[in-house]
GROMACS .gro file of C-alpha atoms in nm:
model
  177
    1UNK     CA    1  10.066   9.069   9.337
    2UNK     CA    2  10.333   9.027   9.634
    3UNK     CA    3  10.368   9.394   9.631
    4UNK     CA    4   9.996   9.395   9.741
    5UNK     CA    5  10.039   9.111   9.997
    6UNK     CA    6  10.356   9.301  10.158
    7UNK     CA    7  10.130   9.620  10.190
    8UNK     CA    8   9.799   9.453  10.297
    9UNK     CA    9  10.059   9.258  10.565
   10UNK     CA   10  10.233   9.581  10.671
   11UNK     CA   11   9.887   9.728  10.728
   12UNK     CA   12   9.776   9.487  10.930
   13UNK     CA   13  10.060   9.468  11.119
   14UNK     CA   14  10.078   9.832  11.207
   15UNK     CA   15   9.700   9.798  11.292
   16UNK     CA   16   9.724   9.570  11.526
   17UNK     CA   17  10.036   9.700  11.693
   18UNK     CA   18   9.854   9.988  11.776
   19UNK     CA   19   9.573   9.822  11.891
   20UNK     CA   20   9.846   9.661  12.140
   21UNK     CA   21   9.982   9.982  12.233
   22UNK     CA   22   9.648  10.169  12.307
   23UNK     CA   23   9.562   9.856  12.438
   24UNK     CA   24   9.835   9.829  12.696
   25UNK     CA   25   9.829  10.204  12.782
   26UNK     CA   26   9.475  10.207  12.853
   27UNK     CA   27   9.508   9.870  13.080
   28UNK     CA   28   9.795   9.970  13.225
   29UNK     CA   29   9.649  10.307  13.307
   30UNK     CA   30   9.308  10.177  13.416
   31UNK     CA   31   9.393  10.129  13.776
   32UNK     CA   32   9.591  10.455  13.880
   33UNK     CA   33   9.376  10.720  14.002
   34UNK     CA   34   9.472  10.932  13.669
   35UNK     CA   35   9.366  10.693  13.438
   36UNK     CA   36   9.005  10.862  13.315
   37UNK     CA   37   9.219  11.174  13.269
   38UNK     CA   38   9.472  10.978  13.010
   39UNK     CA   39   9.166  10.819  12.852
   40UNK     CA   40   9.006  11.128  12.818
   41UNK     CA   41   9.273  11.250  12.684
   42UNK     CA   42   9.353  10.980  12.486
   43UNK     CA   43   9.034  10.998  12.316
   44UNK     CA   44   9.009  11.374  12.273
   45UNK     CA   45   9.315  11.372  12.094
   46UNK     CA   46   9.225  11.128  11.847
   47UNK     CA   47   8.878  11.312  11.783
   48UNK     CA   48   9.035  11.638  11.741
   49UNK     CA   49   9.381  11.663  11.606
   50UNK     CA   50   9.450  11.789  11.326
   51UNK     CA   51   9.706  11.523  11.186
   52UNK     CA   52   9.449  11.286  11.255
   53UNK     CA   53   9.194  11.472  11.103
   54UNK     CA   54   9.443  11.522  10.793
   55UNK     CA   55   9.557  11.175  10.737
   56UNK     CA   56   9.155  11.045  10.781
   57UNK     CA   57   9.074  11.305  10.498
   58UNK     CA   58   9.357  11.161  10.286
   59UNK     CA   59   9.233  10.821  10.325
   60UNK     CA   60   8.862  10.963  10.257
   61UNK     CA   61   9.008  11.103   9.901
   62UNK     CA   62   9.178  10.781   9.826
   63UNK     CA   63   8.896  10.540   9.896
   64UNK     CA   64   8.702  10.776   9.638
   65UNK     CA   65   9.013  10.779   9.362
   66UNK     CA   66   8.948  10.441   9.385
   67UNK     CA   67   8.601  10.423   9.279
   68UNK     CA   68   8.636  10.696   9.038
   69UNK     CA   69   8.883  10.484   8.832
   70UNK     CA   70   8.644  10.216   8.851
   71UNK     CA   71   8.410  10.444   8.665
   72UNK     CA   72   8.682  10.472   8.380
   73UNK     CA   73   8.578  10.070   8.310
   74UNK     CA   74   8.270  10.042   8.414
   75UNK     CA   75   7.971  10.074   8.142
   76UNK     CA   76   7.798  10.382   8.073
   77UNK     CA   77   7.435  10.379   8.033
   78UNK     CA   78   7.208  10.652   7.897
   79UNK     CA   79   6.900  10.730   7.811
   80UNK     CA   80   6.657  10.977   7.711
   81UNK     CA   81   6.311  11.010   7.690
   82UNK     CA   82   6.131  11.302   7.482
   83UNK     CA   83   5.756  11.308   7.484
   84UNK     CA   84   5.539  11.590   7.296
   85UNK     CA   85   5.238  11.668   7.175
   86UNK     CA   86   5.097  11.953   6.951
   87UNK     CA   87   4.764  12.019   6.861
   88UNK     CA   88   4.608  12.274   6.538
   89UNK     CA   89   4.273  12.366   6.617
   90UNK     CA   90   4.105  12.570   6.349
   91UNK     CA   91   3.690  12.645   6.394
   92UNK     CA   92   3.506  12.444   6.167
   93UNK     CA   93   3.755  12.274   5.987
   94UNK     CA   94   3.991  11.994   5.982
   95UNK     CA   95   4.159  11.967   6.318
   96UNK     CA   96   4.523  11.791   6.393
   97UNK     CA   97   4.675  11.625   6.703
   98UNK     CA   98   5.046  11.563   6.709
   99UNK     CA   99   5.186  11.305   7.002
  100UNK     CA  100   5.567  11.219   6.960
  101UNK     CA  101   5.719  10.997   7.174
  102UNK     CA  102   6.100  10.952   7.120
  103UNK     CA  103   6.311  10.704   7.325
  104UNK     CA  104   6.730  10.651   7.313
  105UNK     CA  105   6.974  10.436   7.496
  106UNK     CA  106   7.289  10.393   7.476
  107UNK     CA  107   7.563  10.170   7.641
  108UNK     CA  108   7.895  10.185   7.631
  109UNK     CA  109   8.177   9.948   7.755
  110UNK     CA  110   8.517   9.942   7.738
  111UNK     CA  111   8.620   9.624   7.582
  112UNK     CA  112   9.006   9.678   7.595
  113UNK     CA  113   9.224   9.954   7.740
  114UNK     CA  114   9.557   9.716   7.736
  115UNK     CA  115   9.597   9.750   8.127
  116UNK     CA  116   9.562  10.133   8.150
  117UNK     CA  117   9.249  10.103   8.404
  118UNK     CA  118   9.399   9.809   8.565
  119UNK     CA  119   9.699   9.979   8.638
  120UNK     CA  120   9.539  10.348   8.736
  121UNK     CA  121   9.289  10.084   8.961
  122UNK     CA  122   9.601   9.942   9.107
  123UNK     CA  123   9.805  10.288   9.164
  124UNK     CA  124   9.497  10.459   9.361
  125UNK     CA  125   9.452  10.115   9.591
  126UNK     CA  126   9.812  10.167   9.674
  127UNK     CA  127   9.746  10.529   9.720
  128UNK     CA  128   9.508  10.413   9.971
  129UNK     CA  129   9.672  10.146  10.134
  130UNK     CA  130   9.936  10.437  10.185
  131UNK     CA  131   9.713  10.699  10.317
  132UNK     CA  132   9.598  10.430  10.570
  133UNK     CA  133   9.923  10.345  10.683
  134UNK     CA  134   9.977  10.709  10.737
  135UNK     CA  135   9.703  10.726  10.958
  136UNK     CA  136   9.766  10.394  11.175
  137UNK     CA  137  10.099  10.540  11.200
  138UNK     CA  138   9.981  10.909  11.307
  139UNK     CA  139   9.730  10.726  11.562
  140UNK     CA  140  10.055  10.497  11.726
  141UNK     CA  141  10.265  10.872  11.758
  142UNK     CA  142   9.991  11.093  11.909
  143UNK     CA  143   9.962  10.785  12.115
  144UNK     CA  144  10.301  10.757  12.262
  145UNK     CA  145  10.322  11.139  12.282
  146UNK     CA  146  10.028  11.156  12.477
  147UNK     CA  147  10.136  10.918  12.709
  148UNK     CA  148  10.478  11.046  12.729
  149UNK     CA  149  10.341  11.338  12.843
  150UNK     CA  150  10.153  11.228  13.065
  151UNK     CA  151  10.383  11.035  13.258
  152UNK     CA  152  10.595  11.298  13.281
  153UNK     CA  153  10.304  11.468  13.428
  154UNK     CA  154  10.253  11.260  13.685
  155UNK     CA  155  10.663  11.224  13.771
  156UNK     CA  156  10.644  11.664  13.809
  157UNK     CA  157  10.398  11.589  13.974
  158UNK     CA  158  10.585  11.389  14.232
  159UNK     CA  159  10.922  11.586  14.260
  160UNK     CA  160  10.643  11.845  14.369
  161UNK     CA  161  10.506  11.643  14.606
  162UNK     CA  162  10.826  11.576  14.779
  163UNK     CA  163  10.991  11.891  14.778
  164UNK     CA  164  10.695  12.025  14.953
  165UNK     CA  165  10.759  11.707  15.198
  166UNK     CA  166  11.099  11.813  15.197
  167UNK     CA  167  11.055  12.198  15.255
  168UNK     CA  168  10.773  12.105  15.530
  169UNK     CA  169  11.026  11.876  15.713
  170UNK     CA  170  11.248  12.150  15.715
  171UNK     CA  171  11.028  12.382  15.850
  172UNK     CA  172  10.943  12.127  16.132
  173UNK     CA  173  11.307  12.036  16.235
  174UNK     CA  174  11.397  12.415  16.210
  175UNK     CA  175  11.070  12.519  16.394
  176UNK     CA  176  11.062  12.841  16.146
  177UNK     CA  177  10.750  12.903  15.959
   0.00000   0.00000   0.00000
């Protein structure tokens, strides 16, 4: 039970703190002349990476663990129909028509397990819950590193800038070309 809240509270935690962080990257980023370029690649990234793609396909699997151990407890209903007919047709004598119709349904429940589904329901959740985290947490680091690399982008960018400043200054003062 607390174990739960603590995970379902981590979770939402991380969530939102990368909501904040994409958030205040893509604000921050919004009014610099490079800013479609980070978005861009902000959003490429998260379409096509393969950690991403990984950790969504993880929490794919567990989301479907889930409902498969659900389908350990959950009642089983079958049924069958069989329909036939047979007919004897002899000339000029007594003739016979056969029709069976057969019907069976079944139903079966689990009345008591003594907490082995509950606890197999319980273990893939957390499996889940995990996987998700996992994600959220690959999303925040391709995130940062993204941005990290962009920014030192942009600052190569500027030593560039200036030592061309610097070399053409140089040029000027010295008159040589």
């Amino acid at each position: 039970g607390s174990e739960m809240c603590i995970r379902d509270s981590m979770r939402s935690f991380l969530v939102t703190l990368s909501r904040i962080y994409l958030g205040f990257f893509l604000f921050f980023f919004s009014f610099s002349a490079h800013s479609l370029n980070l978005t861009e690649l902000i959003e490429g990234l998260l379409n096509t990476d393969t950690s991403i793609k990984n950790a969504e396909s993880a929490v794919t699997e567990s989301r479907n663990d889930i409902k498969t151990a659900w389908a350990a407890y959950l009642p089983e209903f079958d049924v069958k129909f069989i329909r036939g007919s047979e007919r004897k047709y002899k000339y000029e004598a007594d003739n016979q028509f056969y029709d069976l119709q057969e019907m069976d349904i079944t139903l079966k429940q689990k009345m008591w397990d003594f907490g082995e589904t509950g606890s197999d329901i319980r273990q893939k959740r957390n499996a889940f819950i995990t996987a998700d985290l996992d994600l959220q947490a690959e999303k925040m680091t391709l995130i940062i590193d993204a941005v990290d690399a962009y920014l030192g982008y942009i600052d190569a960018a500027k030593k560039y800038d200036s030592e061309i400043e610097s070399l053409n200054s140089k040029i000027e003062s010295t008159g040589q070309e």
